[in-house]
Short mmCIF file of C-alpha atoms in Angstrom, two decimals:
data_model
loop_
_atom_site.label_atom_id
_atom_site.label_comp_id
_atom_site.label_asym_id
_atom_site.label_seq_id
_atom_site.Cartn_x
_atom_site.Cartn_y
_atom_site.Cartn_z
CA LEU A 18 120.71 106.54 106.16
CA GLU A 19 124.44 107.11 105.31
CA LYS A 20 126.38 110.31 105.74
CA ASN A 21 128.99 112.27 103.67
CA GLU A 22 132.36 113.06 105.15
CA ASP A 23 131.04 116.34 106.24
CA GLY A 24 128.25 114.90 108.27
CA SER A 25 125.35 115.69 105.69
CA TYR A 26 123.22 113.00 104.59
CA LYS A 27 123.63 111.41 101.30
CA THR A 28 121.37 112.63 98.48
CA SER A 29 118.36 110.92 96.97
CA ASN A 30 120.35 110.60 93.70
CA PHE A 31 123.06 108.70 95.49
CA TYR A 32 120.59 106.19 96.82
CA GLN A 33 118.87 105.87 93.36
CA ASN A 34 121.54 106.15 90.95
CA GLU A 35 124.70 104.77 92.85
CA MET A 36 122.90 101.90 94.86
CA ALA A 37 119.43 101.01 93.90
CA ARG A 38 119.57 100.95 89.96
CA PRO A 39 122.90 98.89 89.85
CA LEU A 40 121.42 96.35 92.18
CA LYS A 41 118.17 96.05 90.19
CA HIS A 42 120.17 95.73 86.99
CA LYS A 43 122.41 93.18 88.61
CA ALA A 44 119.20 91.22 89.71
CA ASP A 45 117.76 91.60 86.16
CA GLY A 46 120.90 89.71 84.85
CA GLU A 47 120.81 87.07 87.40
CA SER A 48 119.32 83.94 85.72
CA GLU A 49 120.73 81.09 87.40
CA ASP A 50 120.15 81.56 91.14
CA GLN A 51 116.63 82.75 91.97
CA VAL A 52 117.43 83.41 95.52
CA SER A 53 120.13 85.75 94.68
CA LYS A 54 117.87 87.44 92.27
CA VAL A 55 115.19 88.05 94.93
CA LEU A 56 117.61 89.21 97.54
CA LEU A 57 119.12 91.63 94.96
CA TYR A 58 115.68 93.01 94.11
CA ILE A 59 114.79 93.52 97.83
CA GLU A 60 118.07 95.28 98.42
CA SER A 61 117.53 97.59 95.46
CA VAL A 62 113.84 98.35 96.88
CA VAL A 63 115.38 99.30 100.22
CA TYR A 64 117.62 101.75 98.50
CA PHE A 65 114.67 103.33 96.40
CA ILE A 66 112.86 103.66 99.68
CA TYR A 67 115.94 105.47 101.10
CA ALA A 68 115.93 107.88 98.08
CA VAL A 69 112.39 108.75 98.81
CA ALA A 70 112.92 109.15 102.58
CA VAL A 71 115.77 111.50 101.93
CA GLN A 72 113.80 113.56 99.41
CA LEU A 73 110.48 114.10 101.20
CA PRO A 74 111.60 116.27 104.28
CA ASN A 75 114.20 118.31 102.31
CA ARG A 76 111.80 119.84 99.76
CA PRO A 77 109.72 122.98 100.51
CA ASP A 78 108.16 122.86 97.05
CA GLY A 79 105.35 120.63 98.33
CA ARG A 80 103.00 118.88 96.06
CA GLN A 81 105.14 118.39 92.97
CA GLN A 82 107.84 116.84 94.91
CA GLN A 83 105.36 114.57 96.69
CA ARG A 84 104.02 113.25 93.39
CA TYR A 85 107.43 112.50 92.16
CA SER A 86 108.24 110.68 95.53
CA TYR A 87 105.03 108.84 95.50
CA GLY A 88 105.52 108.03 91.85
CA MET A 89 108.80 106.38 92.76
CA LEU A 90 107.30 104.40 95.54
CA ARG A 91 104.62 103.28 93.02
CA ASP A 92 107.28 102.13 90.56
CA THR A 93 109.11 100.40 93.33
CA ALA A 94 105.95 98.45 94.28
CA GLU A 95 105.53 97.52 90.75
CA LEU A 96 109.02 96.03 90.76
CA LEU A 97 108.11 93.68 93.48
CA LYS A 98 105.08 92.18 91.52
#
């Protein structure tokens, strides 16, 4: 996981919105090279998983946050199908 300049870890929003989503959209637009498309999807999945990994240990509110995190993992798994 990446760190900010102050030593704290990047937030889940960073991994989801700044890294994963742009890669997924780039993969969606890739029509010529299927290998590049698959690699972009795989890279975006890694960042979606990072987003969940950063979220889970930092939330004391329990079940609601877990449902959101597991929902994100489920959606990421759907992306791979």
